Amino acid sequence: MPTQTLPAIKICCISNLDEARLAIEAGASALGLVSAMPSGPGVIDEALIERIAASVARPVETFLLTCLQRAEAIAAQHRRCRTTTLQLVDAVPLVELQRLRDLLPDVRLVQVIHVFGAASLGEAIAAAPWVDAVLLDSGNPVAAIKELGGTGRTHDWQWSQRICEAIGVPTYLAGGLHAGNVADAVRQVRPYGLDICSGVRRDGRLDAQRLHDFIHAARDAAAETAH
């Protein structure tokens, strides 16, 4: 991952070019663009994902959120959308991760781990050698209708902290974050980055004041923990 002000801030569920500009102007390090999902907010079509991704200049990253689990299908989707990063929101078998790395050597891979306990730690350790980062979220991939992100729920940050300490790649923290709890999250987990959707929205729309409050609270807390 590129050197930058930490924690990295990823604003997810970007729905149009105006939201992309607003997030970047507020200080976002990355934008999350959600493709077809079994549930959850923020889904946009692939043509719009490609258009937003093409409009974003480095060093800001664009993440394609995909629920696909097979390397060939994921690579084909990436070729249509052209983001800098793939966020794999469902469990991808290790053999498929390895194949995906071969197919897309210049694309960053971020594996989502839905945090439940010790099993999540094992999943993160197993995936880490094949990805550029992991993202710790609060979905429920074994629900009758899978929840693969955007739930607005927090999870047990003690397990997130343990995962951050155990793996050798950057870790993003997601799940129920907002300006009121992000300082505690940063102090406890000390993640590389933070990922947020509903916590910076009002009536479903990205809100400039909530963006400002969240980013400043996160970076103030990070500055305190650095001393």
Tab-separated table of N, CA and C in Angstrom, residues 116-184:
chain	number	residue	atom	x	y	z
A	116	PHE	N	-15.956	-12.970	13.793
A	116	PHE	CA	-16.787	-13.695	14.754
A	116	PHE	C	-15.995	-14.211	15.942
A	117	GLY	N	-14.696	-14.378	15.821
A	117	GLY	CA	-13.908	-14.944	16.910
A	117	GLY	C	-12.668	-15.617	16.376
A	118	ALA	N	-12.274	-16.713	17.035
A	118	ALA	CA	-11.019	-17.377	16.696
A	118	ALA	C	-10.979	-17.851	15.247
A	119	ALA	N	-12.110	-18.293	14.709
A	119	ALA	CA	-12.123	-18.739	13.323
A	119	ALA	C	-11.743	-17.606	12.377
A	120	SER	N	-12.145	-16.388	12.712
A	120	SER	CA	-11.817	-15.232	11.878
A	120	SER	C	-10.320	-14.973	11.878
A	121	LEU	N	-9.690	-15.149	13.021
A	121	LEU	CA	-8.237	-15.004	13.105
A	121	LEU	C	-7.559	-16.003	12.174
A	122	GLY	N	-8.012	-17.253	12.195
A	122	GLY	CA	-7.438	-18.259	11.323
A	122	GLY	C	-7.626	-17.927	9.854
A	123	GLU	N	-8.806	-17.413	9.486
A	123	GLU	CA	-9.071	-17.038	8.102
A	123	GLU	C	-8.125	-15.925	7.650
A	124	ALA	N	-7.921	-14.949	8.519
A	124	ALA	CA	-7.059	-13.816	8.173
A	124	ALA	C	-5.613	-14.266	7.992
A	125	ILE	N	-5.139	-15.123	8.879
A	125	ILE	CA	-3.761	-15.616	8.779
A	125	ILE	C	-3.571	-16.412	7.489
A	126	ALA	N	-4.561	-17.212	7.119
A	126	ALA	CA	-4.458	-18.019	5.907
A	126	ALA	C	-4.465	-17.153	4.640
A	127	ALA	N	-5.270	-16.097	4.633
A	127	ALA	CA	-5.396	-15.262	3.432
A	127	ALA	C	-4.236	-14.288	3.273
A	128	ALA	N	-3.638	-13.867	4.366
A	128	ALA	CA	-2.667	-12.766	4.351
A	128	ALA	C	-1.539	-12.912	3.335
A	129	PRO	N	-0.949	-14.108	3.145
A	129	PRO	CA	0.162	-14.192	2.193
A	129	PRO	C	-0.227	-13.899	0.741
A	130	TRP	N	-1.522	-13.914	0.434
A	130	TRP	CA	-1.956	-13.811	-0.955
A	130	TRP	C	-2.612	-12.481	-1.281
A	131	VAL	N	-2.721	-11.590	-0.288
A	131	VAL	CA	-3.419	-10.325	-0.509
A	131	VAL	C	-2.557	-9.165	-0.031
A	132	ASP	N	-2.961	-7.973	-0.413
A	132	ASP	CA	-2.247	-6.761	-0.003
A	132	ASP	C	-2.768	-6.206	1.311
A	133	ALA	N	-3.985	-6.578	1.680
A	133	ALA	CA	-4.575	-6.116	2.933
A	133	ALA	C	-5.765	-7.008	3.257
A	134	VAL	N	-6.178	-6.980	4.518
A	134	VAL	CA	-7.463	-7.565	4.902
A	134	VAL	C	-8.344	-6.450	5.449
A	135	LEU	N	-9.639	-6.670	5.362
A	135	LEU	CA	-10.616	-5.709	5.866
A	135	LEU	C	-11.547	-6.441	6.811
A	136	LEU	N	-11.626	-5.967	8.032
A	136	LEU	CA	-12.395	-6.630	9.091
A	136	LEU	C	-13.771	-6.000	9.182
A	137	ASP	N	-14.810	-6.798	8.913
A	137	ASP	CA	-16.164	-6.262	8.827
A	137	ASP	C	-17.103	-7.071	9.708
A	138	SER	N	-18.387	-6.694	9.669
A	138	SER	CA	-19.385	-7.246	10.587
A	138	SER	C	-20.545	-7.889	9.855
A	139	GLY	N	-20.270	-8.502	8.711
A	139	GLY	CA	-21.330	-9.168	7.973
A	139	GLY	C	-21.631	-10.547	8.530
A	140	ASN	N	-22.512	-11.238	7.818
A	140	ASN	CA	-22.874	-12.605	8.192
A	140	ASN	C	-22.981	-13.432	6.913
A	141	PRO	N	-21.845	-13.991	6.461
A	141	PRO	CA	-21.859	-14.716	5.194
A	141	PRO	C	-22.582	-16.048	5.238
A	142	VAL	N	-23.002	-16.524	6.418
A	142	VAL	CA	-23.733	-17.785	6.496
A	142	VAL	C	-25.231	-17.568	6.710
A	143	ALA	N	-25.693	-16.334	6.663
A	143	ALA	CA	-27.129	-16.059	6.753
A	143	ALA	C	-27.844	-16.598	5.515
A	144	ALA	N	-29.146	-16.817	5.634
A	144	ALA	CA	-29.928	-17.321	4.502
A	144	ALA	C	-29.766	-16.418	3.288
A	145	ILE	N	-29.809	-15.108	3.513
A	145	ILE	CA	-29.414	-14.122	2.506
A	145	ILE	C	-28.133	-13.498	3.023
A	146	LYS	N	-27.039	-13.754	2.351
A	146	LYS	CA	-25.733	-13.335	2.863
A	146	LYS	C	-25.671	-11.835	3.127
A	147	GLU	N	-25.078	-11.471	4.261
A	147	GLU	CA	-24.739	-10.093	4.570
A	147	GLU	C	-23.222	-9.969	4.424
A	148	LEU	N	-22.802	-9.203	3.429
A	148	LEU	CA	-21.376	-9.139	3.100
A	148	LEU	C	-20.806	-7.735	3.277
A	149	GLY	N	-21.482	-6.917	4.066
A	149	GLY	CA	-21.004	-5.568	4.346
A	149	GLY	C	-22.160	-4.597	4.423
A	150	GLY	N	-21.857	-3.385	4.886
A	150	GLY	CA	-22.871	-2.346	4.956
A	150	GLY	C	-23.939	-2.592	5.999
A	151	THR	N	-23.633	-3.364	7.035
A	151	THR	CA	-24.652	-3.681	8.037
A	151	THR	C	-24.836	-2.570	9.058
A	152	GLY	N	-23.837	-1.699	9.234
A	152	GLY	CA	-23.904	-0.676	10.272
A	152	GLY	C	-23.685	-1.220	11.669
A	153	ARG	N	-23.262	-2.481	11.770
A	153	ARG	CA	-23.024	-3.096	13.085
A	153	ARG	C	-21.530	-3.103	13.403
A	154	THR	N	-21.210	-2.927	14.680
A	154	THR	CA	-19.837	-3.144	15.121
A	154	THR	C	-19.650	-4.628	15.450
A	155	HIS	N	-18.392	-5.020	15.596
A	155	HIS	CA	-18.084	-6.371	16.062
A	155	HIS	C	-17.113	-6.257	17.235
A	156	ASP	N	-16.632	-7.374	17.706
A	156	ASP	CA	-15.740	-7.383	18.873
A	156	ASP	C	-14.351	-6.920	18.451
A	157	TRP	N	-14.009	-5.694	18.830
A	157	TRP	CA	-12.733	-5.127	18.403
A	157	TRP	C	-11.540	-5.817	19.056
A	158	GLN	N	-11.755	-6.581	20.114
A	158	GLN	CA	-10.632	-7.333	20.672
A	158	GLN	C	-10.093	-8.332	19.647
A	159	TRP	N	-11.004	-8.964	18.891
A	159	TRP	CA	-10.552	-9.886	17.862
A	159	TRP	C	-9.899	-9.135	16.712
A	160	SER	N	-10.427	-7.953	16.376
A	160	SER	CA	-9.795	-7.138	15.331
A	160	SER	C	-8.375	-6.761	15.731
A	161	GLN	N	-8.201	-6.393	16.982
A	161	GLN	CA	-6.865	-6.047	17.476
A	161	GLN	C	-5.919	-7.247	17.336
A	162	ARG	N	-6.395	-8.428	17.719
A	162	ARG	CA	-5.562	-9.622	17.631
A	162	ARG	C	-5.180	-9.932	16.183
A	163	ILE	N	-6.130	-9.746	15.279
A	163	ILE	CA	-5.835	-9.994	13.870
A	163	ILE	C	-4.791	-9.002	13.364
A	164	CYS	N	-4.960	-7.729	13.697
A	164	CYS	CA	-3.976	-6.717	13.276
A	164	CYS	C	-2.574	-7.082	13.746
A	165	GLU	N	-2.483	-7.594	14.961
A	165	GLU	CA	-1.181	-7.922	15.534
A	165	GLU	C	-0.597	-9.206	14.941
A	166	ALA	N	-1.456	-10.074	14.402
A	166	ALA	CA	-1.004	-11.409	14.002
A	166	ALA	C	-0.591	-11.525	12.546
A	167	ILE	N	-1.100	-10.638	11.691
A	167	ILE	CA	-0.825	-10.799	10.264
A	167	ILE	C	0.145	-9.727	9.795
A	168	GLY	N	0.814	-10.013	8.706
A	168	GLY	CA	1.868	-9.129	8.239
A	168	GLY	C	1.463	-8.213	7.113
A	169	VAL	N	0.177	-7.942	6.968
A	169	VAL	CA	-0.291	-7.032	5.920
A	169	VAL	C	-1.182	-5.971	6.555
A	170	PRO	N	-1.373	-4.831	5.882
A	170	PRO	CA	-2.241	-3.788	6.427
A	170	PRO	C	-3.663	-4.294	6.654
A	171	THR	N	-4.304	-3.714	7.660
A	171	THR	CA	-5.656	-4.114	8.027
A	171	THR	C	-6.571	-2.896	8.083
A	172	TYR	N	-7.698	-2.994	7.399
A	172	TYR	CA	-8.749	-1.980	7.477
A	172	TYR	C	-9.801	-2.453	8.484
A	173	LEU	N	-10.359	-1.509	9.235
A	173	LEU	CA	-11.445	-1.804	10.165
A	173	LEU	C	-12.733	-1.198	9.635
A	174	ALA	N	-13.788	-2.008	9.583
A	174	ALA	CA	-15.100	-1.565	9.130
A	174	ALA	C	-16.152	-2.067	10.115
A	175	GLY	N	-17.387	-1.619	9.914
A	175	GLY	CA	-18.502	-2.121	10.704
A	175	GLY	C	-18.968	-1.158	11.779
A	176	GLY	N	-20.007	-0.384	11.473
A	176	GLY	CA	-20.649	0.449	12.482
A	176	GLY	C	-19.832	1.627	12.969
A	177	LEU	N	-18.852	2.059	12.217
A	177	LEU	CA	-18.035	3.194	12.646
A	177	LEU	C	-18.756	4.510	12.386
A	178	HIS	N	-18.474	5.490	13.250
A	178	HIS	CA	-18.986	6.850	13.077
A	178	HIS	C	-18.094	7.781	13.889
A	179	ALA	N	-18.353	9.073	13.814
A	179	ALA	CA	-17.483	10.047	14.478
A	179	ALA	C	-17.432	9.848	15.984
A	180	GLY	N	-18.499	9.287	16.561
A	180	GLY	CA	-18.554	9.130	18.006
A	180	GLY	C	-17.778	7.950	18.552
A	181	ASN	N	-17.466	6.949	17.702
A	181	ASN	CA	-16.750	5.775	18.226
A	181	ASN	C	-15.415	5.516	17.548
A	182	VAL	N	-15.097	6.299	16.514
A	182	VAL	CA	-13.900	5.980	15.744
A	182	VAL	C	-12.617	6.189	16.539
A	183	ALA	N	-12.602	7.162	17.453
A	183	ALA	CA	-11.391	7.369	18.254
A	183	ALA	C	-11.099	6.139	19.102
A	184	ASP	N	-12.129	5.573	19.727
A	184	ASP	CA	-11.937	4.353	20.520
A	184	ASP	C	-11.455	3.206	19.640
